[in-house]
mmCIF file with all atom_site columns, C-alpha atoms in Angstrom:
data_model
loop_
_atom_site.group_PDB
_atom_site.id
_atom_site.type_symbol
_atom_site.label_atom_id
_atom_site.label_alt_id
_atom_site.label_comp_id
_atom_site.label_asym_id
_atom_site.label_entity_id
_atom_site.label_seq_id
_atom_site.pdbx_PDB_ins_code
_atom_site.Cartn_x
_atom_site.Cartn_y
_atom_site.Cartn_z
_atom_site.occupancy
_atom_site.B_iso_or_equiv
_atom_site.pdbx_formal_charge
_atom_site.auth_seq_id
_atom_site.auth_comp_id
_atom_site.auth_asym_id
_atom_site.auth_atom_id
_atom_site.pdbx_PDB_model_num
ATOM 1   C CA . SER A 1 1   ? -97.330  -157.275 82.079 1.00 44.00 ? 1   SER A CA 1
ATOM 2   C CA . THR A 1 2   ? -96.358  -156.238 78.546 1.00 44.00 ? 2   THR A CA 1
ATOM 3   C CA . HIS A 1 3   ? -96.391  -152.868 76.798 1.00 46.00 ? 3   HIS A CA 1
ATOM 4   C CA . PHE A 1 4   ? -95.287  -152.370 73.171 1.00 46.00 ? 4   PHE A CA 1
ATOM 5   C CA . GLY A 1 5   ? -94.117  -155.983 73.247 1.00 47.00 ? 5   GLY A CA 1
ATOM 6   C CA . LEU A 1 6   ? -91.793  -155.286 76.201 1.00 45.00 ? 6   LEU A CA 1
ATOM 7   C CA . SER A 1 7   ? -92.050  -157.172 79.448 1.00 43.00 ? 7   SER A CA 1
ATOM 8   C CA . VAL A 1 8   ? -92.810  -154.522 82.049 1.00 47.00 ? 8   VAL A CA 1
ATOM 9   C CA . SER A 1 9   ? -91.672  -154.929 85.634 1.00 45.00 ? 9   SER A CA 1
ATOM 10  C CA . HIS A 1 10  ? -92.861  -152.475 88.214 1.00 43.00 ? 10  HIS A CA 1
ATOM 11  C CA . GLY A 1 11  ? -90.179  -151.596 90.781 1.00 44.00 ? 11  GLY A CA 1
ATOM 12  C CA . SER A 1 12  ? -92.544  -150.558 93.578 1.00 44.00 ? 12  SER A CA 1
ATOM 13  C CA . SER A 1 13  ? -96.164  -150.088 94.514 1.00 42.00 ? 13  SER A CA 1
ATOM 14  C CA . ARG A 1 14  ? -96.018  -146.558 93.066 1.00 47.00 ? 14  ARG A CA 1
ATOM 15  C CA . ALA A 1 15  ? -95.340  -147.831 89.538 1.00 47.00 ? 15  ALA A CA 1
ATOM 16  C CA . GLY A 1 16  ? -97.894  -146.581 87.059 1.00 50.00 ? 16  GLY A CA 1
ATOM 17  C CA . THR A 1 17  ? -98.171  -143.162 88.707 1.00 53.00 ? 17  THR A CA 1
ATOM 18  C CA . MET A 1 18  ? -96.672  -139.899 87.498 1.00 56.00 ? 18  MET A CA 1
ATOM 19  C CA . ALA A 1 19  ? -93.594  -138.683 89.348 1.00 57.00 ? 19  ALA A CA 1
ATOM 20  C CA . ASP A 1 20  ? -93.403  -135.086 90.549 1.00 66.00 ? 20  ASP A CA 1
ATOM 21  C CA . GLU A 1 21  ? -90.650  -134.387 88.004 1.00 69.00 ? 21  GLU A CA 1
ATOM 22  C CA . LEU A 1 22  ? -93.193  -134.831 85.192 1.00 76.00 ? 22  LEU A CA 1
ATOM 23  C CA . ASP A 1 23  ? -95.750  -132.548 86.768 1.00 81.00 ? 23  ASP A CA 1
ATOM 24  C CA . THR A 1 24  ? -96.559  -130.474 83.673 1.00 86.00 ? 24  THR A CA 1
ATOM 25  C CA . HIS A 1 25  ? -97.774  -131.264 80.189 1.00 86.00 ? 25  HIS A CA 1
ATOM 26  C CA . GLU A 1 26  ? -94.585  -129.814 78.690 1.00 90.00 ? 26  GLU A CA 1
ATOM 27  C CA . LYS A 1 27  ? -92.393  -132.081 80.809 1.00 86.00 ? 27  LYS A CA 1
ATOM 28  C CA . ARG A 1 28  ? -94.433  -135.110 79.730 1.00 88.00 ? 28  ARG A CA 1
ATOM 29  C CA . HIS A 1 29  ? -94.890  -134.359 76.034 1.00 92.00 ? 29  HIS A CA 1
ATOM 30  C CA . GLY A 1 30  ? -92.944  -131.237 75.064 1.00 91.00 ? 30  GLY A CA 1
ATOM 31  C CA . ILE A 1 31  ? -94.280  -127.818 74.090 1.00 94.00 ? 31  ILE A CA 1
ATOM 32  C CA . LEU A 1 32  ? -95.751  -129.092 70.807 1.00 94.00 ? 32  LEU A CA 1
ATOM 33  C CA . GLY A 1 33  ? -97.496  -132.116 72.308 1.00 93.00 ? 33  GLY A CA 1
ATOM 34  C CA . SER A 1 34  ? -101.273 -132.315 72.198 1.00 94.00 ? 34  SER A CA 1
ATOM 35  C CA . LYS A 1 35  ? -103.074 -131.352 75.399 1.00 93.00 ? 35  LYS A CA 1
ATOM 36  C CA . GLU A 1 36  ? -105.286 -134.380 74.711 1.00 94.00 ? 36  GLU A CA 1
ATOM 37  C CA . TRP A 1 37  ? -102.457 -136.894 75.100 1.00 95.00 ? 37  TRP A CA 1
ATOM 38  C CA . PRO A 1 38  ? -102.687 -138.988 78.270 1.00 93.00 ? 38  PRO A CA 1
ATOM 39  C CA . CYS A 1 39  ? -99.821  -139.115 80.756 1.00 90.00 ? 39  CYS A CA 1
ATOM 40  C CA . PRO A 1 40  ? -97.158  -141.732 80.045 1.00 91.00 ? 40  PRO A CA 1
ATOM 41  C CA . VAL A 1 41  ? -97.232  -144.776 82.301 1.00 88.00 ? 41  VAL A CA 1
ATOM 42  C CA . CYS A 1 42  ? -94.420  -145.302 84.799 1.00 86.00 ? 42  CYS A CA 1
ATOM 43  C CA . VAL A 1 43  ? -93.227  -148.841 84.045 1.00 85.00 ? 43  VAL A CA 1
ATOM 44  C CA . THR A 1 44  ? -90.160  -148.876 86.307 1.00 82.00 ? 44  THR A CA 1
ATOM 45  C CA . ASP A 1 45  ? -90.273  -146.879 89.526 1.00 82.00 ? 45  ASP A CA 1
ATOM 46  C CA . MET A 1 46  ? -86.828  -146.477 91.040 1.00 81.00 ? 46  MET A CA 1
ATOM 47  C CA . GLY A 1 47  ? -87.904  -144.718 94.216 1.00 82.00 ? 47  GLY A CA 1
ATOM 48  C CA . ASN A 1 48  ? -85.410  -141.964 95.038 1.00 83.00 ? 48  ASN A CA 1
ATOM 49  C CA . VAL A 1 49  ? -82.623  -143.205 92.746 1.00 80.00 ? 49  VAL A CA 1
ATOM 50  C CA . GLN A 1 50  ? -81.303  -140.367 90.599 1.00 79.00 ? 50  GLN A CA 1
ATOM 51  C CA . ALA A 1 51  ? -80.933  -140.877 86.839 1.00 76.00 ? 51  ALA A CA 1
ATOM 52  C CA . ARG A 1 52  ? -77.402  -139.466 87.192 1.00 73.00 ? 52  ARG A CA 1
ATOM 53  C CA . LEU A 1 53  ? -75.342  -138.746 90.287 1.00 73.00 ? 53  LEU A CA 1
ATOM 54  C CA . THR A 1 54  ? -74.531  -135.190 89.202 1.00 72.00 ? 54  THR A CA 1
ATOM 55  C CA . PHE A 1 55  ? -76.008  -132.376 87.123 1.00 72.00 ? 55  PHE A CA 1
ATOM 56  C CA . THR A 1 56  ? -79.680  -133.270 87.683 1.00 74.00 ? 56  THR A CA 1
ATOM 57  C CA . ASP A 1 57  ? -82.207  -134.332 90.268 1.00 75.00 ? 57  ASP A CA 1
ATOM 58  C CA . VAL A 1 58  ? -84.341  -136.246 87.765 1.00 77.00 ? 58  VAL A CA 1
ATOM 59  C CA . LYS A 1 59  ? -85.203  -139.717 89.046 1.00 80.00 ? 59  LYS A CA 1
ATOM 60  C CA . ALA A 1 60  ? -84.326  -142.914 87.155 1.00 79.00 ? 60  ALA A CA 1
ATOM 61  C CA . HIS A 1 61  ? -87.939  -143.948 86.517 1.00 82.00 ? 61  HIS A CA 1
ATOM 62  C CA . GLU A 1 62  ? -88.898  -145.269 83.077 1.00 83.00 ? 62  GLU A CA 1
ATOM 63  C CA . TYR A 1 63  ? -92.087  -144.252 81.279 1.00 87.00 ? 63  TYR A CA 1
ATOM 64  C CA . LEU A 1 64  ? -93.951  -145.431 78.198 1.00 90.00 ? 64  LEU A CA 1
ATOM 65  C CA . ASP A 1 65  ? -96.496  -143.595 76.100 1.00 93.00 ? 65  ASP A CA 1
ATOM 66  C CA . THR A 1 66  ? -99.468  -145.344 74.562 1.00 94.00 ? 66  THR A CA 1
ATOM 67  C CA . GLU A 1 67  ? -98.895  -146.628 71.027 1.00 95.00 ? 67  GLU A CA 1
ATOM 68  C CA . GLU A 1 68  ? -101.213 -143.904 69.688 1.00 96.00 ? 68  GLU A CA 1
ATOM 69  C CA . VAL A 1 69  ? -99.269  -141.104 71.425 1.00 96.00 ? 69  VAL A CA 1
ATOM 70  C CA . LEU A 1 70  ? -95.945  -142.580 70.334 1.00 95.00 ? 70  LEU A CA 1
ATOM 71  C CA . HIS A 1 71  ? -97.104  -142.632 66.685 1.00 97.00 ? 71  HIS A CA 1
ATOM 72  C CA . GLU A 1 72  ? -98.358  -139.049 66.964 1.00 97.00 ? 72  GLU A CA 1
ATOM 73  C CA . LYS A 1 73  ? -94.992  -137.972 68.425 1.00 96.00 ? 73  LYS A CA 1
ATOM 74  C CA . ILE A 1 74  ? -93.185  -139.715 65.554 1.00 96.00 ? 74  ILE A CA 1
ATOM 75  C CA . THR A 1 75  ? -95.411  -137.923 63.031 1.00 97.00 ? 75  THR A CA 1
ATOM 76  C CA . LEU A 1 76  ? -94.712  -134.576 64.735 1.00 96.00 ? 76  LEU A CA 1
ATOM 77  C CA . LEU A 1 77  ? -90.954  -135.237 64.790 1.00 95.00 ? 77  LEU A CA 1
ATOM 78  C CA . ALA A 1 78  ? -90.968  -136.217 61.092 1.00 95.00 ? 78  ALA A CA 1
ATOM 79  C CA . ALA A 1 79  ? -92.737  -132.954 60.197 1.00 96.00 ? 79  ALA A CA 1
ATOM 80  C CA . MET A 1 80  ? -90.208  -130.952 62.229 1.00 96.00 ? 80  MET A CA 1
ATOM 81  C CA . ILE A 1 81  ? -87.345  -132.704 60.417 1.00 96.00 ? 81  ILE A CA 1
ATOM 82  C CA . ARG A 1 82  ? -88.883  -132.062 56.979 1.00 95.00 ? 82  ARG A CA 1
ATOM 83  C CA . ASP A 1 83  ? -89.421  -128.372 57.849 1.00 95.00 ? 83  ASP A CA 1
ATOM 84  C CA . SER A 1 84  ? -85.882  -127.852 59.185 1.00 95.00 ? 84  SER A CA 1
ATOM 85  C CA . ASN A 1 85  ? -83.182  -126.222 57.067 1.00 94.00 ? 85  ASN A CA 1
ATOM 86  C CA . GLU A 1 86  ? -80.243  -126.610 59.458 1.00 95.00 ? 86  GLU A CA 1
ATOM 87  C CA . MET A 1 87  ? -80.953  -129.653 61.618 1.00 96.00 ? 87  MET A CA 1
ATOM 88  C CA . ILE A 1 88  ? -78.263  -130.848 64.000 1.00 97.00 ? 88  ILE A CA 1
ATOM 89  C CA . THR A 1 89  ? -78.414  -133.683 66.489 1.00 97.00 ? 89  THR A CA 1
ATOM 90  C CA . TYR A 1 90  ? -76.819  -134.009 69.913 1.00 97.00 ? 90  TYR A CA 1
ATOM 91  C CA . THR A 1 91  ? -76.402  -137.559 71.180 1.00 95.00 ? 91  THR A CA 1
ATOM 92  C CA . GLY A 1 92  ? -74.879  -139.361 74.123 1.00 89.00 ? 92  GLY A CA 1
ATOM 93  C CA . ALA A 1 93  ? -74.125  -142.861 75.304 1.00 83.00 ? 93  ALA A CA 1
ATOM 94  C CA . GLY A 1 94  ? -77.727  -144.011 75.064 1.00 84.00 ? 94  GLY A CA 1
ATOM 95  C CA . ILE A 1 95  ? -77.539  -144.503 71.308 1.00 90.00 ? 95  ILE A CA 1
ATOM 96  C CA . SER A 1 96  ? -74.623  -146.931 71.658 1.00 89.00 ? 96  SER A CA 1
ATOM 97  C CA . VAL A 1 97  ? -76.138  -149.122 74.388 1.00 84.00 ? 97  VAL A CA 1
ATOM 98  C CA . ALA A 1 98  ? -77.958  -151.203 71.756 1.00 84.00 ? 98  ALA A CA 1
ATOM 99  C CA . ALA A 1 99  ? -74.523  -151.923 70.233 1.00 87.00 ? 99  ALA A CA 1
ATOM 100 C CA . GLY A 1 100 ? -73.421  -153.478 73.522 1.00 83.00 ? 100 GLY A CA 1
ATOM 101 C CA . ILE A 1 101 ? -71.438  -150.516 74.846 1.00 81.00 ? 101 ILE A CA 1
ATOM 102 C CA . ASP A 1 102 ? -72.217  -149.734 78.471 1.00 74.00 ? 102 ASP A CA 1
ATOM 103 C CA . ASP A 1 103 ? -73.272  -146.141 79.180 1.00 69.00 ? 103 ASP A CA 1
ATOM 104 C CA . TYR A 1 104 ? -71.327  -146.139 82.487 1.00 66.00 ? 104 TYR A CA 1
ATOM 105 C CA . ALA A 1 105 ? -73.466  -143.431 84.096 1.00 64.00 ? 105 ALA A CA 1
ATOM 106 C CA . THR A 1 106 ? -76.853  -145.126 84.465 1.00 63.00 ? 106 THR A CA 1
ATOM 107 C CA . LYS A 1 107 ? -77.089  -146.635 87.931 1.00 60.00 ? 107 LYS A CA 1
ATOM 108 C CA . VAL A 1 108 ? -80.187  -148.810 87.456 1.00 61.00 ? 108 VAL A CA 1
ATOM 109 C CA . LYS A 1 109 ? -79.464  -150.328 84.054 1.00 62.00 ? 109 LYS A CA 1
ATOM 110 C CA . ASP A 1 110 ? -79.842  -153.908 85.283 1.00 66.00 ? 110 ASP A CA 1
ATOM 111 C CA . VAL A 1 111 ? -83.504  -153.353 86.188 1.00 67.00 ? 111 VAL A CA 1
ATOM 112 C CA . SER A 1 112 ? -84.398  -151.359 83.082 1.00 67.00 ? 112 SER A CA 1
ATOM 113 C CA . ILE A 1 113 ? -87.303  -152.721 81.060 1.00 62.00 ? 113 ILE A CA 1
ATOM 114 C CA . ALA A 1 114 ? -84.876  -153.351 78.211 1.00 63.00 ? 114 ALA A CA 1
ATOM 115 C CA . ALA A 1 115 ? -82.050  -154.825 80.340 1.00 64.00 ? 115 ALA A CA 1
ATOM 116 C CA . ALA A 1 116 ? -82.609  -158.437 79.288 1.00 64.00 ? 116 ALA A CA 1
ATOM 117 C CA . GLU A 1 117 ? -82.376  -157.503 75.615 1.00 68.00 ? 117 GLU A CA 1
ATOM 118 C CA . MET A 1 118 ? -79.136  -155.507 75.896 1.00 69.00 ? 118 MET A CA 1
ATOM 119 C CA . PRO A 1 119 ? -76.186  -157.011 74.064 1.00 74.00 ? 119 PRO A CA 1
ATOM 120 C CA . ARG A 1 120 ? -72.733  -156.787 75.624 1.00 78.00 ? 120 ARG A CA 1
ATOM 121 C CA . VAL A 1 121 ? -69.413  -156.567 73.819 1.00 80.00 ? 121 VAL A CA 1
ATOM 122 C CA . LYS A 1 122 ? -66.137  -157.410 75.537 1.00 81.00 ? 122 LYS A CA 1
ATOM 123 C CA . ASP A 1 123 ? -64.210  -154.847 73.515 1.00 82.00 ? 123 ASP A CA 1
ATOM 124 C CA . TRP A 1 124 ? -66.077  -151.705 72.398 1.00 78.00 ? 124 TRP A CA 1
ATOM 125 C CA . LYS A 1 125 ? -63.996  -151.710 69.200 1.00 81.00 ? 125 LYS A CA 1
ATOM 126 C CA . ASP A 1 126 ? -65.983  -154.809 68.141 1.00 86.00 ? 126 ASP A CA 1
ATOM 127 C CA . ALA A 1 127 ? -69.324  -152.965 68.412 1.00 88.00 ? 127 ALA A CA 1
ATOM 128 C CA . ARG A 1 128 ? -71.344  -152.421 65.258 1.00 93.00 ? 128 ARG A CA 1
ATOM 129 C CA . PRO A 1 129 ? -73.428  -149.302 64.497 1.00 95.00 ? 129 PRO A CA 1
ATOM 130 C CA . THR A 1 130 ? -76.997  -149.389 65.784 1.00 93.00 ? 130 THR A CA 1
ATOM 131 C CA . LEU A 1 131 ? -80.128  -148.573 63.829 1.00 95.00 ? 131 LEU A CA 1
ATOM 132 C CA . THR A 1 132 ? -79.893  -145.051 65.284 1.00 96.00 ? 132 THR A CA 1
ATOM 133 C CA . HIS A 1 133 ? -76.380  -144.550 63.894 1.00 97.00 ? 133 HIS A CA 1
ATOM 134 C CA . ARG A 1 134 ? -77.511  -145.796 60.480 1.00 97.00 ? 134 ARG A CA 1
ATOM 135 C CA . VAL A 1 135 ? -80.664  -143.660 60.439 1.00 97.00 ? 135 VAL A CA 1
ATOM 136 C CA . LEU A 1 136 ? -78.703  -140.515 61.371 1.00 98.00 ? 136 LEU A CA 1
ATOM 137 C CA . THR A 1 137 ? -76.213  -141.302 58.595 1.00 98.00 ? 137 THR A CA 1
ATOM 138 C CA . GLY A 1 138 ? -79.103  -141.801 56.161 1.00 98.00 ? 138 GLY A CA 1
ATOM 139 C CA . MET A 1 139 ? -80.621  -138.490 57.248 1.00 97.00 ? 139 MET A CA 1
ATOM 140 C CA . TYR A 1 140 ? -77.285  -136.796 56.536 1.00 98.00 ? 140 TYR A CA 1
ATOM 141 C CA . GLU A 1 141 ? -77.032  -138.452 53.121 1.00 98.00 ? 141 GLU A CA 1
ATOM 142 C CA . ALA A 1 142 ? -80.617  -137.361 52.330 1.00 97.00 ? 142 ALA A CA 1
ATOM 143 C CA . GLY A 1 143 ? -79.760  -133.754 53.228 1.00 96.00 ? 143 GLY A CA 1
ATOM 144 C CA . TYR A 1 144 ? -81.811  -133.499 56.433 1.00 96.00 ? 144 TYR A CA 1
ATOM 145 C CA . LEU A 1 145 ? -79.062  -133.687 59.046 1.00 97.00 ? 145 LEU A CA 1
ATOM 146 C CA . LYS A 1 146 ? -76.341  -131.067 58.687 1.00 97.00 ? 146 LYS A CA 1
ATOM 147 C CA . HIS A 1 147 ? -74.164  -131.777 61.722 1.00 97.00 ? 147 HIS A CA 1
ATOM 148 C CA . TRP A 1 148 ? -73.888  -134.346 64.511 1.00 97.00 ? 148 TRP A CA 1
ATOM 149 C CA . ILE A 1 149 ? -72.588  -133.418 67.955 1.00 96.00 ? 149 ILE A CA 1
ATOM 150 C CA . GLN A 1 150 ? -71.906  -136.417 70.139 1.00 93.00 ? 150 GLN A CA 1
ATOM 151 C CA . GLN A 1 151 ? -70.442  -137.209 73.527 1.00 90.00 ? 151 GLN A CA 1
ATOM 152 C CA . ASN A 1 152 ? -69.159  -140.632 72.484 1.00 88.00 ? 152 ASN A CA 1
ATOM 153 C CA . HIS A 1 153 ? -65.853  -141.640 71.003 1.00 85.00 ? 153 HIS A CA 1
ATOM 154 C CA . ASP A 1 154 ? -66.868  -145.179 70.033 1.00 88.00 ? 154 ASP A CA 1
ATOM 155 C CA . SER A 1 155 ? -66.393  -144.799 66.250 1.00 90.00 ? 155 SER A CA 1
ATOM 156 C CA . LEU A 1 156 ? -69.932  -145.994 65.526 1.00 94.00 ? 156 LEU A CA 1
ATOM 157 C CA . PRO A 1 157 ? -70.945  -142.945 63.436 1.00 95.00 ? 157 PRO A CA 1
ATOM 158 C CA . GLN A 1 158 ? -67.859  -143.426 61.279 1.00 94.00 ? 158 GLN A CA 1
ATOM 159 C CA . LYS A 1 159 ? -68.534  -147.180 60.984 1.00 94.00 ? 159 LYS A CA 1
ATOM 160 C CA . ALA A 1 160 ? -72.052  -146.271 59.817 1.00 97.00 ? 160 ALA A CA 1
ATOM 161 C CA . GLY A 1 161 ? -70.536  -144.040 57.123 1.00 97.00 ? 161 GLY A CA 1
ATOM 162 C CA . TYR A 1 162 ? -71.050  -140.627 58.723 1.00 97.00 ? 162 TYR A CA 1
ATOM 163 C CA . PRO A 1 163 ? -68.352  -138.168 57.546 1.00 95.00 ? 163 PRO A CA 1
ATOM 164 C CA . GLN A 1 164 ? -65.855  -137.009 60.168 1.00 91.00 ? 164 GLN A CA 1
ATOM 165 C CA . SER A 1 165 ? -66.035  -133.453 58.770 1.00 93.00 ? 165 SER A CA 1
ATOM 166 C CA . CYS A 1 166 ? -69.675  -133.130 59.911 1.00 95.00 ? 166 CYS A CA 1
ATOM 167 C CA . LEU A 1 167 ? -69.177  -134.759 63.306 1.00 94.00 ? 167 LEU A CA 1
ATOM 168 C CA . ASN A 1 168 ? -68.149  -133.026 66.524 1.00 92.00 ? 168 ASN A CA 1
ATOM 169 C CA . GLU A 1 169 ? -67.018  -135.472 69.196 1.00 90.00 ? 169 GLU A CA 1
ATOM 170 C CA . ILE A 1 170 ? -66.998  -133.257 72.266 1.00 89.00 ? 170 ILE A CA 1
ATOM 171 C CA . HIS A 1 171 ? -65.179  -135.742 74.501 1.00 87.00 ? 171 HIS A CA 1
ATOM 172 C CA . GLY A 1 172 ? -62.458  -136.417 71.972 1.00 84.00 ? 172 GLY A CA 1
ATOM 173 C CA . SER A 1 173 ? -62.073  -138.433 68.802 1.00 81.00 ? 173 SER A CA 1
ATOM 174 C CA . LEU A 1 174 ? -60.223  -141.577 67.861 1.00 77.00 ? 174 LEU A CA 1
ATOM 175 C CA . HIS A 1 175 ? -60.221  -140.372 64.226 1.00 74.00 ? 175 HIS A CA 1
ATOM 176 C CA . ASP A 1 176 ? -59.057  -136.772 64.586 1.00 78.00 ? 176 ASP A CA 1
ATOM 177 C CA . PRO A 1 177 ? -55.533  -136.251 65.992 1.00 81.00 ? 177 PRO A CA 1
ATOM 178 C CA . GLY A 1 178 ? -56.392  -132.607 66.686 1.00 84.00 ? 178 GLY A CA 1
ATOM 179 C CA . ASN A 1 179 ? -59.161  -133.694 69.097 1.00 84.00 ? 179 ASN A CA 1
ATOM 180 C CA . PRO A 1 180 ? -57.598  -136.347 71.386 1.00 85.00 ? 180 PRO A CA 1
ATOM 181 C CA . VAL A 1 181 ? -59.571  -138.361 73.925 1.00 82.00 ? 181 VAL A CA 1
ATOM 182 C CA . VAL A 1 182 ? -58.429  -137.173 77.353 1.00 78.00 ? 182 VAL A CA 1
ATOM 183 C CA . PRO A 1 183 ? -59.101  -139.352 80.441 1.00 73.00 ? 183 PRO A CA 1
ATOM 184 C CA . TYR A 1 184 ? -61.664  -137.853 82.823 1.00 67.00 ? 184 TYR A CA 1
ATOM 185 C CA . GLN A 1 185 ? -58.933  -136.972 85.316 1.00 69.00 ? 185 GLN A CA 1
ATOM 186 C CA . GLY A 1 186 ? -56.496  -136.040 82.538 1.00 53.00 ? 186 GLY A CA 1
ATOM 187 C CA . SER A 1 187 ? -55.345  -132.692 81.316 1.00 59.00 ? 187 SER A CA 1
ATOM 188 C CA . LEU A 1 188 ? -54.633  -131.198 77.926 1.00 55.00 ? 188 LEU A CA 1
#
C-alpha cells in the first residue's frame, strides 16, 4: 500500500496496530497535540527488535500520521518556533541519512519504508547537505535558531553555511582543533 506517496510494507500481521510503547496520547503526539488526533499507523512492525541496542527499550517500529495530523503538527511547530526567543536544536545521525551517510546504529534500516530511496556515498566527505541542514541554516540566518547541538562530525552544517561559532559538535569536530574527534574506544 502507499501512504504520503511512500510504499508501505508491513513487517508482520501486527502492522497497523499501536505498540505498547505508544500507549498514551503524549507518547503519540506530544503534550501539545490535540486529543482529537487519531493514533499514527504502524507501517513497519519490527516485532521485538529494539530501535537501539543500548539506552532504550523502544522498538524499531515505524509510524505515520495522517496527512491532516502531520499538517497540524507542522503548524504547531511553526508557531512554537515563531514564539521562541532562544531556540536551539539537538540533532543526530538521522538528519544526515538523506545525504547518504549511514547512521550506524539503526539495526533495521534495510527494511525501513524509506530504505529504497536512501542514497549511499562511498566517502562521507563527498556528502552534500540535506534539506534539513539547509533549513536549519536558514532558520539561523533568519534569527530563529540561536544554537545547534549535534552528535555528528560530518561537516554538513558547515557545508550548508552554518557558522562554527554557533555549533556544538558533542562527539568532536573536524573544524575545531580544540574539539577533536576521538574514536569510540579512544581516550583524550
